Amino acid sequence: MNESLEENKKGKYILIRDGEEEDTTELGGLFYKPLPCFGFGIGWFSFLLGFVFPFAWYFATFLYLSNYYRRDPRERSGLAASAIAALIFTVALVITVLVLVFSGR
C-alpha cells in the first residue's frame, strides 16, 4: 500500500477496475451509445426543426417537463433550448394576435 501511495505522489497512477472486462458499466455504457436523430439528440433536433414546424418546440417542451432527460442527461440542454424557444414563440404569437385584434382591422 505504501508503494502505491509513493507512486501516486511521483505522478504514476494506477488504473482501478471493478472486475468487469466490458466497457458497458451502469453509467459509462450509456454514453457510448450515439444519440438519436442523426446524433443531435431529440432536443437539439426538435430545436432546429422548430424553426420550420414550431410544434416540434412544444413536443420537446413536453419531454423536458416530463423529465425525459433522466434517461440520458445529454438531452437536457437541447430540450431546455426548445422549451425556451417555445416560450418566446408563444409570447410573440400572443403579442401579434393582440396587436392585430386591437389595431382595428
PDB file of N, CA and C in Angstrom:
ATOM      1  N   MET A   1       0.827  -1.192   0.000  1.00  0.00           N
ATOM      2  CA  MET A   1       0.000   0.000   0.000  1.00  0.00           C
ATOM      3  C   MET A   1       0.866   1.248   0.000  1.00  0.00           C
ATOM      4  N   ASN A   2       1.956   1.225   0.761  1.00  0.00           N
ATOM      5  CA  ASN A   2       2.836   2.387   0.821  1.00  0.00           C
ATOM      6  C   ASN A   2       3.496   2.655  -0.526  1.00  0.00           C
ATOM      7  N   GLU A   3       3.785   1.580  -1.274  1.00  0.00           N
ATOM      8  CA  GLU A   3       4.413   1.755  -2.583  1.00  0.00           C
ATOM      9  C   GLU A   3       3.466   2.470  -3.553  1.00  0.00           C
ATOM     10  N   SER A   4       2.186   2.115  -3.516  1.00  0.00           N
ATOM     11  CA  SER A   4       1.235   2.771  -4.422  1.00  0.00           C
ATOM     12  C   SER A   4       1.032   4.232  -4.039  1.00  0.00           C
ATOM     13  N   LEU A   5       1.086   4.555  -2.752  1.00  0.00           N
ATOM     14  CA  LEU A   5       0.978   5.955  -2.338  1.00  0.00           C
ATOM     15  C   LEU A   5       2.182   6.751  -2.806  1.00  0.00           C
ATOM     16  N   GLU A   6       3.351   6.145  -2.706  1.00  0.00           N
ATOM     17  CA  GLU A   6       4.563   6.837  -3.161  1.00  0.00           C
ATOM     18  C   GLU A   6       4.551   7.019  -4.676  1.00  0.00           C
ATOM     19  N   GLU A   7       4.017   6.032  -5.427  1.00  0.00           N
ATOM     20  CA  GLU A   7       3.933   6.147  -6.874  1.00  0.00           C
ATOM     21  C   GLU A   7       2.951   7.249  -7.273  1.00  0.00           C
ATOM     22  N   ASN A   8       1.852   7.384  -6.522  1.00  0.00           N
ATOM     23  CA  ASN A   8       0.884   8.441  -6.806  1.00  0.00           C
ATOM     24  C   ASN A   8       1.497   9.817  -6.588  1.00  0.00           C
ATOM     25  N   LYS A   9       2.327   9.934  -5.574  1.00  0.00           N
ATOM     26  CA  LYS A   9       2.974  11.216  -5.317  1.00  0.00           C
ATOM     27  C   LYS A   9       3.958  11.565  -6.418  1.00  0.00           C
ATOM     28  N   LYS A  10       4.547  10.567  -7.026  1.00  0.00           N
ATOM     29  CA  LYS A  10       5.516  10.794  -8.099  1.00  0.00           C
ATOM     30  C   LYS A  10       4.823  11.085  -9.438  1.00  0.00           C
ATOM     31  N   GLY A  11       3.530  10.873  -9.523  1.00  0.00           N
ATOM     32  CA  GLY A  11       2.810  11.132 -10.760  1.00  0.00           C
ATOM     33  C   GLY A  11       2.440   9.870 -11.510  1.00  0.00           C
ATOM     34  N   LYS A  12       2.712   8.714 -10.960  1.00  0.00           N
ATOM     35  CA  LYS A  12       2.336   7.456 -11.597  1.00  0.00           C
ATOM     36  C   LYS A  12       1.005   7.009 -11.005  1.00  0.00           C
ATOM     37  N   TYR A  13       0.049   6.808 -11.866  1.00  0.00           N
ATOM     38  CA  TYR A  13      -1.285   6.444 -11.403  1.00  0.00           C
ATOM     39  C   TYR A  13      -1.601   5.015 -11.818  1.00  0.00           C
ATOM     40  N   ILE A  14      -2.413   4.384 -11.013  1.00  0.00           N
ATOM     41  CA  ILE A  14      -2.816   3.011 -11.265  1.00  0.00           C
ATOM     42  C   ILE A  14      -4.278   3.007 -11.690  1.00  0.00           C
ATOM     43  N   LEU A  15      -4.581   2.291 -12.770  1.00  0.00           N
ATOM     44  CA  LEU A  15      -5.954   2.177 -13.244  1.00  0.00           C
ATOM     45  C   LEU A  15      -6.704   1.183 -12.377  1.00  0.00           C
ATOM     46  N   ILE A  16      -7.819   1.601 -11.821  1.00  0.00           N
ATOM     47  CA  ILE A  16      -8.614   0.748 -10.950  1.00  0.00           C
ATOM     48  C   ILE A  16      -9.813   0.249 -11.729  1.00  0.00           C
ATOM     49  N   ARG A  17     -10.018  -1.043 -11.752  1.00  0.00           N
ATOM     50  CA  ARG A  17     -11.171  -1.649 -12.426  1.00  0.00           C
ATOM     51  C   ARG A  17     -11.993  -2.396 -11.391  1.00  0.00           C
ATOM     52  N   ASP A  18     -13.266  -2.549 -11.683  1.00  0.00           N
ATOM     53  CA  ASP A  18     -14.153  -3.219 -10.741  1.00  0.00           C
ATOM     54  C   ASP A  18     -14.308  -4.704 -11.037  1.00  0.00           C
ATOM     55  N   GLY A  19     -13.531  -5.241 -11.927  1.00  0.00           N
ATOM     56  CA  GLY A  19     -13.594  -6.666 -12.214  1.00  0.00           C
ATOM     57  C   GLY A  19     -14.278  -6.995 -13.518  1.00  0.00           C
ATOM     58  N   GLU A  20     -15.023  -6.051 -14.078  1.00  0.00           N
ATOM     59  CA  GLU A  20     -15.692  -6.303 -15.348  1.00  0.00           C
ATOM     60  C   GLU A  20     -14.752  -5.947 -16.485  1.00  0.00           C
ATOM     61  N   GLU A  21     -14.718  -6.786 -17.477  1.00  0.00           N
ATOM     62  CA  GLU A  21     -13.854  -6.535 -18.634  1.00  0.00           C
ATOM     63  C   GLU A  21     -14.554  -5.696 -19.694  1.00  0.00           C
ATOM     64  N   GLU A  22     -15.873  -5.640 -19.653  1.00  0.00           N
ATOM     65  CA  GLU A  22     -16.625  -4.889 -20.652  1.00  0.00           C
ATOM     66  C   GLU A  22     -16.600  -3.405 -20.335  1.00  0.00           C
ATOM     67  N   ASP A  23     -16.771  -2.599 -21.363  1.00  0.00           N
ATOM     68  CA  ASP A  23     -16.814  -1.147 -21.184  1.00  0.00           C
ATOM     69  C   ASP A  23     -18.205  -0.636 -20.861  1.00  0.00           C
ATOM     70  N   THR A  24     -19.166  -1.513 -20.788  1.00  0.00           N
ATOM     71  CA  THR A  24     -20.553  -1.086 -20.548  1.00  0.00           C
ATOM     72  C   THR A  24     -20.898  -1.246 -19.077  1.00  0.00           C
ATOM     73  N   THR A  25     -20.466  -0.303 -18.259  1.00  0.00           N
ATOM     74  CA  THR A  25     -20.886  -0.281 -16.868  1.00  0.00           C
ATOM     75  C   THR A  25     -22.236   0.425 -16.806  1.00  0.00           C
ATOM     76  N   GLU A  26     -22.763   0.612 -15.620  1.00  0.00           N
ATOM     77  CA  GLU A  26     -24.110   1.181 -15.499  1.00  0.00           C
ATOM     78  C   GLU A  26     -24.214   2.568 -16.121  1.00  0.00           C
ATOM     79  N   LEU A  27     -23.309   3.469 -15.792  1.00  0.00           N
ATOM     80  CA  LEU A  27     -23.394   4.819 -16.333  1.00  0.00           C
ATOM     81  C   LEU A  27     -22.486   5.013 -17.540  1.00  0.00           C
ATOM     82  N   GLY A  28     -21.326   4.403 -17.543  1.00  0.00           N
ATOM     83  CA  GLY A  28     -20.381   4.598 -18.624  1.00  0.00           C
ATOM     84  C   GLY A  28     -20.889   4.066 -19.945  1.00  0.00           C
ATOM     85  N   GLY A  29     -21.571   2.940 -19.947  1.00  0.00           N
ATOM     86  CA  GLY A  29     -22.068   2.355 -21.177  1.00  0.00           C
ATOM     87  C   GLY A  29     -23.172   3.164 -21.815  1.00  0.00           C
ATOM     88  N   LEU A  30     -23.865   3.929 -21.015  1.00  0.00           N
ATOM     89  CA  LEU A  30     -24.951   4.750 -21.527  1.00  0.00           C
ATOM     90  C   LEU A  30     -24.435   5.804 -22.496  1.00  0.00           C
ATOM     91  N   PHE A  31     -23.284   6.361 -22.197  1.00  0.00           N
ATOM     92  CA  PHE A  31     -22.767   7.454 -23.001  1.00  0.00           C
ATOM     93  C   PHE A  31     -21.970   6.988 -24.208  1.00  0.00           C
ATOM     94  N   TYR A  32     -21.775   5.688 -24.353  1.00  0.00           N
ATOM     95  CA  TYR A  32     -21.102   5.169 -25.537  1.00  0.00           C
ATOM     96  C   TYR A  32     -22.078   5.013 -26.693  1.00  0.00           C
ATOM     97  N   LYS A  33     -23.343   5.030 -26.395  1.00  0.00           N
ATOM     98  CA  LYS A  33     -24.357   4.908 -27.440  1.00  0.00           C
ATOM     99  C   LYS A  33     -24.570   6.264 -28.100  1.00  0.00           C
ATOM    100  N   PRO A  34     -24.715   6.298 -29.420  1.00  0.00           N
ATOM    101  CA  PRO A  34     -24.965   7.594 -30.067  1.00  0.00           C
ATOM    102  C   PRO A  34     -26.374   8.098 -29.758  1.00  0.00           C
ATOM    103  N   LEU A  35     -26.523   9.398 -29.806  1.00  0.00           N
ATOM    104  CA  LEU A  35     -27.834   9.998 -29.582  1.00  0.00           C
ATOM    105  C   LEU A  35     -28.739   9.744 -30.783  1.00  0.00           C
ATOM    106  N   PRO A  36     -30.052   9.708 -30.566  1.00  0.00           N
ATOM    107  CA  PRO A  36     -30.981   9.531 -31.697  1.00  0.00           C
ATOM    108  C   PRO A  36     -31.037  10.786 -32.563  1.00  0.00           C
ATOM    109  N   CYS A  37     -31.767  10.721 -33.647  1.00  0.00           N
ATOM    110  CA  CYS A  37     -31.984  11.844 -34.568  1.00  0.00           C
ATOM    111  C   CYS A  37     -30.672  12.363 -35.149  1.00  0.00           C
ATOM    112  N   PHE A  38     -29.983  11.489 -35.849  1.00  0.00           N
ATOM    113  CA  PHE A  38     -28.744  11.819 -36.563  1.00  0.00           C
ATOM    114  C   PHE A  38     -27.629  12.257 -35.624  1.00  0.00           C
ATOM    115  N   GLY A  39     -27.653  11.806 -34.384  1.00  0.00           N
ATOM    116  CA  GLY A  39     -26.606  12.136 -33.431  1.00  0.00           C
ATOM    117  C   GLY A  39     -26.788  13.458 -32.720  1.00  0.00           C
ATOM    118  N   PHE A  40     -27.810  14.232 -33.088  1.00  0.00           N
ATOM    119  CA  PHE A  40     -28.068  15.508 -32.421  1.00  0.00           C
ATOM    120  C   PHE A  40     -28.782  15.328 -31.091  1.00  0.00           C
ATOM    121  N   GLY A  41     -29.565  14.293 -30.973  1.00  0.00           N
ATOM    122  CA  GLY A  41     -30.435  14.133 -29.826  1.00  0.00           C
ATOM    123  C   GLY A  41     -31.803  14.700 -30.153  1.00  0.00           C
ATOM    124  N   ILE A  42     -32.792  14.256 -29.442  1.00  0.00           N
ATOM    125  CA  ILE A  42     -34.158  14.692 -29.707  1.00  0.00           C
ATOM    126  C   ILE A  42     -34.326  16.184 -29.436  1.00  0.00           C
ATOM    127  N   GLY A  43     -33.673  16.687 -28.395  1.00  0.00           N
ATOM    128  CA  GLY A  43     -33.824  18.092 -28.026  1.00  0.00           C
ATOM    129  C   GLY A  43     -33.299  19.051 -29.070  1.00  0.00           C
ATOM    130  N   TRP A  44     -32.049  18.861 -29.501  1.00  0.00           N
ATOM    131  CA  TRP A  44     -31.476  19.766 -30.491  1.00  0.00           C
ATOM    132  C   TRP A  44     -32.119  19.583 -31.854  1.00  0.00           C
ATOM    133  N   PHE A  45     -32.502  18.353 -32.181  1.00  0.00           N
ATOM    134  CA  PHE A  45     -33.184  18.129 -33.449  1.00  0.00           C
ATOM    135  C   PHE A  45     -34.534  18.843 -33.448  1.00  0.00           C
ATOM    136  N   SER A  46     -35.255  18.785 -32.330  1.00  0.00           N
ATOM    137  CA  SER A  46     -36.533  19.493 -32.226  1.00  0.00           C
ATOM    138  C   SER A  46     -36.329  21.002 -32.266  1.00  0.00           C
ATOM    139  N   PHE A  47     -35.231  21.459 -31.670  1.00  0.00           N
ATOM    140  CA  PHE A  47     -34.936  22.897 -31.693  1.00  0.00           C
ATOM    141  C   PHE A  47     -34.741  23.380 -33.127  1.00  0.00           C
ATOM    142  N   LEU A  48     -33.956  22.647 -33.903  1.00  0.00           N
ATOM    143  CA  LEU A  48     -33.719  23.041 -35.292  1.00  0.00           C
ATOM    144  C   LEU A  48     -34.976  22.889 -36.148  1.00  0.00           C
ATOM    145  N   LEU A  49     -35.695  21.793 -35.938  1.00  0.00           N
ATOM    146  CA  LEU A  49     -36.914  21.548 -36.703  1.00  0.00           C
ATOM    147  C   LEU A  49     -38.010  22.557 -36.365  1.00  0.00           C
ATOM    148  N   GLY A  50     -37.952  23.107 -35.149  1.00  0.00           N
ATOM    149  CA  GLY A  50     -38.957  24.061 -34.702  1.00  0.00           C
ATOM    150  C   GLY A  50     -38.986  25.352 -35.490  1.00  0.00           C
ATOM    151  N   PHE A  51     -37.889  25.712 -36.135  1.00  0.00           N
ATOM    152  CA  PHE A  51     -37.899  26.922 -36.947  1.00  0.00           C
ATOM    153  C   PHE A  51     -38.749  26.753 -38.196  1.00  0.00           C
ATOM    154  N   VAL A  52     -38.968  25.500 -38.605  1.00  0.00           N
ATOM    155  CA  VAL A  52     -39.837  25.221 -39.745  1.00  0.00           C
ATOM    156  C   VAL A  52     -41.223  24.806 -39.267  1.00  0.00           C
ATOM    157  N   PHE A  53     -41.263  23.943 -38.244  1.00  0.00           N
ATOM    158  CA  PHE A  53     -42.516  23.453 -37.653  1.00  0.00           C
ATOM    159  C   PHE A  53     -42.481  23.736 -36.148  1.00  0.00           C
ATOM    160  N   PRO A  54     -43.030  24.868 -35.698  1.00  0.00           N
ATOM    161  CA  PRO A  54     -42.952  25.239 -34.279  1.00  0.00           C
ATOM    162  C   PRO A  54     -43.559  24.213 -33.316  1.00  0.00           C
ATOM    163  N   PHE A  55     -44.405  23.331 -33.823  1.00  0.00           N
ATOM    164  CA  PHE A  55     -44.970  22.305 -32.942  1.00  0.00           C
ATOM    165  C   PHE A  55     -43.864  21.422 -32.344  1.00  0.00           C
ATOM    166  N   ALA A  56     -42.741  21.300 -33.016  1.00  0.00           N
ATOM    167  CA  ALA A  56     -41.622  20.494 -32.501  1.00  0.00           C
ATOM    168  C   ALA A  56     -41.093  21.066 -31.188  1.00  0.00           C
ATOM    169  N   TRP A  57     -41.141  22.389 -31.032  1.00  0.00           N
ATOM    170  CA  TRP A  57     -40.710  23.001 -29.777  1.00  0.00           C
ATOM    171  C   TRP A  57     -41.625  22.591 -28.625  1.00  0.00           C
ATOM    172  N   TYR A  58     -42.921  22.518 -28.893  1.00  0.00           N
ATOM    173  CA  TYR A  58     -43.866  22.139 -27.846  1.00  0.00           C
ATOM    174  C   TYR A  58     -43.717  20.661 -27.489  1.00  0.00           C
ATOM    175  N   PHE A  59     -43.420  19.843 -28.470  1.00  0.00           N
ATOM    176  CA  PHE A  59     -43.165  18.426 -28.217  1.00  0.00           C
ATOM    177  C   PHE A  59     -41.936  18.269 -27.320  1.00  0.00           C
ATOM    178  N   ALA A  60     -40.863  19.003 -27.619  1.00  0.00           N
ATOM    179  CA  ALA A  60     -39.646  18.927 -26.803  1.00  0.00           C
ATOM    180  C   ALA A  60     -39.878  19.507 -25.408  1.00  0.00           C
ATOM    181  N   THR A  61     -40.726  20.532 -25.312  1.00  0.00           N
ATOM    182  CA  THR A  61     -41.065  21.095 -24.004  1.00  0.00           C
ATOM    183  C   THR A  61     -41.799  20.071 -23.156  1.00  0.00           C
ATOM    184  N   PHE A  62     -42.706  19.335 -23.767  1.00  0.00           N
ATOM    185  CA  PHE A  62     -43.403  18.265 -23.046  1.00  0.00           C
ATOM    186  C   PHE A  62     -42.406  17.213 -22.555  1.00  0.00           C
ATOM    187  N   LEU A  63     -41.451  16.843 -23.397  1.00  0.00           N
ATOM    188  CA  LEU A  63     -40.444  15.869 -22.974  1.00  0.00           C
ATOM    189  C   LEU A  63     -39.590  16.418 -21.838  1.00  0.00           C
ATOM    190  N   TYR A  64     -39.255  17.708 -21.902  1.00  0.00           N
ATOM    191  CA  TYR A  64     -38.444  18.331 -20.859  1.00  0.00           C
ATOM    192  C   TYR A  64     -39.197  18.356 -19.527  1.00  0.00           C
ATOM    193  N   LEU A  65     -40.467  18.728 -19.574  1.00  0.00           N
ATOM    194  CA  LEU A  65     -41.248  18.805 -18.339  1.00  0.00           C
ATOM    195  C   LEU A  65     -41.595  17.433 -17.775  1.00  0.00           C
ATOM    196  N   SER A  66     -41.563  16.403 -18.616  1.00  0.00           N
ATOM    197  CA  SER A  66     -41.831  15.045 -18.127  1.00  0.00           C
ATOM    198  C   SER A  66     -40.545  14.308 -17.761  1.00  0.00           C
ATOM    199  N   ASN A  67     -39.447  15.056 -17.613  1.00  0.00           N
ATOM    200  CA  ASN A  67     -38.151  14.513 -17.180  1.00  0.00           C
ATOM    201  C   ASN A  67     -37.618  13.422 -18.102  1.00  0.00           C
ATOM    202  N   TYR A  68     -37.762  13.609 -19.387  1.00  0.00           N
ATOM    203  CA  TYR A  68     -37.224  12.652 -20.354  1.00  0.00           C
ATOM    204  C   TYR A  68     -35.700  12.586 -20.272  1.00  0.00           C
ATOM    205  N   TYR A  69     -35.071  13.701 -19.859  1.00  0.00           N
ATOM    206  CA  TYR A  69     -33.619  13.764 -19.812  1.00  0.00           C
ATOM    207  C   TYR A  69     -33.022  12.856 -18.739  1.00  0.00           C
ATOM    208  N   ARG A  70     -33.827  12.283 -17.876  1.00  0.00           N
ATOM    209  CA  ARG A  70     -33.284  11.340 -16.889  1.00  0.00           C
ATOM    210  C   ARG A  70     -32.822  10.051 -17.549  1.00  0.00           C
ATOM    211  N   ARG A  71     -33.382   9.742 -18.724  1.00  0.00           N
ATOM    212  CA  ARG A  71     -32.908   8.578 -19.473  1.00  0.00           C
ATOM    213  C   ARG A  71     -31.499   8.809 -19.989  1.00  0.00           C
ATOM    214  N   ASP A  72     -31.251  10.010 -20.466  1.00  0.00           N
ATOM    215  CA  ASP A  72     -29.940  10.379 -20.990  1.00  0.00           C
ATOM    216  C   ASP A  72     -29.696  11.853 -20.690  1.00  0.00           C
ATOM    217  N   PRO A  73     -28.821  12.165 -19.751  1.00  0.00           N
ATOM    218  CA  PRO A  73     -28.607  13.565 -19.364  1.00  0.00           C
ATOM    219  C   PRO A  73     -28.074  14.439 -20.489  1.00  0.00           C
ATOM    220  N   ARG A  74     -27.544  13.848 -21.551  1.00  0.00           N
ATOM    221  CA  ARG A  74     -27.042  14.638 -22.669  1.00  0.00           C
ATOM    222  C   ARG A  74     -28.174  15.341 -23.414  1.00  0.00           C
ATOM    223  N   GLU A  75     -29.404  14.912 -23.195  1.00  0.00           N
ATOM    224  CA  GLU A  75     -30.563  15.508 -23.870  1.00  0.00           C
ATOM    225  C   GLU A  75     -31.042  16.792 -23.195  1.00  0.00           C
ATOM    226  N   ARG A  76     -30.609  17.051 -21.965  1.00  0.00           N
ATOM    227  CA  ARG A  76     -31.165  18.147 -21.180  1.00  0.00           C
ATOM    228  C   ARG A  76     -30.998  19.509 -21.844  1.00  0.00           C
ATOM    229  N   SER A  77     -29.834  19.817 -22.359  1.00  0.00           N
ATOM    230  CA  SER A  77     -29.606  21.154 -22.914  1.00  0.00           C
ATOM    231  C   SER A  77     -30.449  21.413 -24.160  1.00  0.00           C
ATOM    232  N   GLY A  78     -30.571  20.438 -25.026  1.00  0.00           N
ATOM    233  CA  GLY A  78     -31.388  20.617 -26.225  1.00  0.00           C
ATOM    234  C   GLY A  78     -32.860  20.749 -25.904  1.00  0.00           C
ATOM    235  N   LEU A  79     -33.333  19.966 -24.936  1.00  0.00           N
ATOM    236  CA  LEU A  79     -34.741  20.067 -24.544  1.00  0.00           C
ATOM    237  C   LEU A  79     -35.023  21.404 -23.877  1.00  0.00           C
ATOM    238  N   ALA A  80     -34.070  21.885 -23.072  1.00  0.00           N
ATOM    239  CA  ALA A  80     -34.253  23.188 -22.429  1.00  0.00           C
ATOM    240  C   ALA A  80     -34.258  24.310 -23.463  1.00  0.00           C
ATOM    241  N   ALA A  81     -33.393  24.215 -24.463  1.00  0.00           N
ATOM    242  CA  ALA A  81     -33.362  25.235 -25.527  1.00  0.00           C
ATOM    243  C   ALA A  81     -34.681  25.244 -26.289  1.00  0.00           C
ATOM    244  N   SER A  82     -35.240  24.081 -26.525  1.00  0.00           N
ATOM    245  CA  SER A  82     -36.525  24.005 -27.217  1.00  0.00           C
ATOM    246  C   SER A  82     -37.647  24.579 -26.358  1.00  0.00           C
ATOM    247  N   ALA A  83     -37.591  24.356 -25.055  1.00  0.00           N
ATOM    248  CA  ALA A  83     -38.609  24.910 -24.160  1.00  0.00           C
ATOM    249  C   ALA A  83     -38.545  26.435 -24.146  1.00  0.00           C
ATOM    250  N   ILE A  84     -37.341  26.987 -24.151  1.00  0.00           N
ATOM    251  CA  ILE A  84     -37.184  28.442 -24.175  1.00  0.00           C
ATOM    252  C   ILE A  84     -37.674  28.998 -25.511  1.00  0.00           C
ATOM    253  N   ALA A  85     -37.362  28.316 -26.595  1.00  0.00           N
ATOM    254  CA  ALA A  85     -37.834  28.759 -27.916  1.00  0.00           C
ATOM    255  C   ALA A  85     -39.356  28.718 -27.990  1.00  0.00           C
ATOM    256  N   ALA A  86     -39.967  27.700 -27.402  1.00  0.00           N
ATOM    257  CA  ALA A  86     -41.426  27.610 -27.395  1.00  0.00           C
ATOM    258  C   ALA A  86     -42.037  28.756 -26.594  1.00  0.00           C
ATOM    259  N   LEU A  87     -41.408  29.114 -25.486  1.00  0.00           N
ATOM    260  CA  LEU A  87     -41.894  30.225 -24.675  1.00  0.00           C
ATOM    261  C   LEU A  87     -41.804  31.543 -25.445  1.00  0.00           C
ATOM    262  N   ILE A  88     -40.683  31.790 -26.089  1.00  0.00           N
ATOM    263  CA  ILE A  88     -40.511  33.024 -26.862  1.00  0.00           C
ATOM    264  C   ILE A  88     -41.502  33.074 -28.023  1.00  0.00           C
ATOM    265  N   PHE A  89     -41.680  31.952 -28.709  1.00  0.00           N
ATOM    266  CA  PHE A  89     -42.628  31.900 -29.825  1.00  0.00           C
ATOM    267  C   PHE A  89     -44.054  32.169 -29.346  1.00  0.00           C
ATOM    268  N   THR A  90     -44.417  31.601 -28.210  1.00  0.00           N
ATOM    269  CA  THR A  90     -45.770  31.789 -27.682  1.00  0.00           C
ATOM    270  C   THR A  90     -46.011  33.249 -27.307  1.00  0.00           C
ATOM    271  N   VAL A  91     -45.047  33.876 -26.649  1.00  0.00           N
ATOM    272  CA  VAL A  91     -45.184  35.280 -26.267  1.00  0.00           C
ATOM    273  C   VAL A  91     -45.290  36.153 -27.512  1.00  0.00           C
ATOM    274  N   ALA A  92     -44.454  35.895 -28.517  1.00  0.00           N
ATOM    275  CA  ALA A  92     -44.509  36.679 -29.760  1.00  0.00           C
ATOM    276  C   ALA A  92     -45.837  36.483 -30.477  1.00  0.00           C
ATOM    277  N   LEU A  93     -46.353  35.266 -30.467  1.00  0.00           N
ATOM    278  CA  LEU A  93     -47.635  34.991 -31.117  1.00  0.00           C
ATOM    279  C   LEU A  93     -48.786  35.699 -30.407  1.00  0.00           C
ATOM    280  N   VAL A  94     -48.770  35.685 -29.083  1.00  0.00           N
ATOM    281  CA  VAL A  94     -49.829  36.357 -28.323  1.00  0.00           C
ATOM    282  C   VAL A  94     -49.777  37.864 -28.547  1.00  0.00           C
ATOM    283  N   ILE A  95     -48.583  38.448 -28.546  1.00  0.00           N
ATOM    284  CA  ILE A  95     -48.456  39.889 -28.786  1.00  0.00           C
ATOM    285  C   ILE A  95     -48.930  40.243 -30.191  1.00  0.00           C
ATOM    286  N   THR A  96     -48.573  39.430 -31.161  1.00  0.00           N
ATOM    287  CA  THR A  96     -49.001  39.673 -32.544  1.00  0.00           C
ATOM    288  C   THR A  96     -50.515  39.617 -32.677  1.00  0.00           C
ATOM    289  N   VAL A  97     -51.123  38.623 -32.067  1.00  0.00           N
ATOM    290  CA  VAL A  97     -52.581  38.492 -32.135  1.00  0.00           C
ATOM    291  C   VAL A  97     -53.256  39.665 -31.435  1.00  0.00           C
ATOM    292  N   LEU A  98     -52.744  40.074 -30.276  1.00  0.00           N
ATOM    293  CA  LEU A  98     -53.332  41.213 -29.566  1.00  0.00           C
ATOM    294  C   LEU A  98     -53.206  42.512 -30.360  1.00  0.00           C
ATOM    295  N   VAL A  99     -52.080  42.713 -31.009  1.00  0.00           N
ATOM    296  CA  VAL A  99     -51.897  43.921 -31.826  1.00  0.00           C
ATOM    297  C   VAL A  99     -52.868  43.917 -33.002  1.00  0.00           C
ATOM    298  N   LEU A 100     -53.028  42.776 -33.636  1.00  0.00           N
ATOM    299  CA  LEU A 100     -53.954  42.697 -34.777  1.00  0.00           C
ATOM    300  C   LEU A 100     -55.405  42.877 -34.362  1.00  0.00           C
ATOM    301  N   VAL A 101     -55.771  42.340 -33.191  1.00  0.00           N
ATOM    302  CA  VAL A 101     -57.155  42.454 -32.738  1.00  0.00           C
ATOM    303  C   VAL A 101     -57.474  43.882 -32.327  1.00  0.00           C
ATOM    304  N   PHE A 102     -56.567  44.531 -31.629  1.00  0.00           N
ATOM    305  CA  PHE A 102     -56.851  45.862 -31.110  1.00  0.00           C
ATOM    306  C   PHE A 102     -56.405  46.993 -32.044  1.00  0.00           C
ATOM    307  N   SER A 103     -55.886  46.676 -33.197  1.00  0.00           N
ATOM    308  CA  SER A 103     -55.469  47.721 -34.133  1.00  0.00           C
ATOM    309  C   SER A 103     -56.631  48.212 -34.989  1.00  0.00           C
ATOM    310  N   GLY A 104     -57.746  47.546 -34.923  1.00  0.00           N
ATOM    311  CA  GLY A 104     -58.935  47.971 -35.662  1.00  0.00           C
ATOM    312  C   GLY A 104     -59.105  47.291 -37.003  1.00  0.00           C
ATOM    313  N   ARG A 105     -58.393  46.270 -37.270  1.00  0.00           N
ATOM    314  CA  ARG A 105     -58.541  45.580 -38.553  1.00  0.00           C
ATOM    315  C   ARG A 105     -59.600  44.557 -38.493  1.00  0.00           C
TER     316      ARG A 105
END
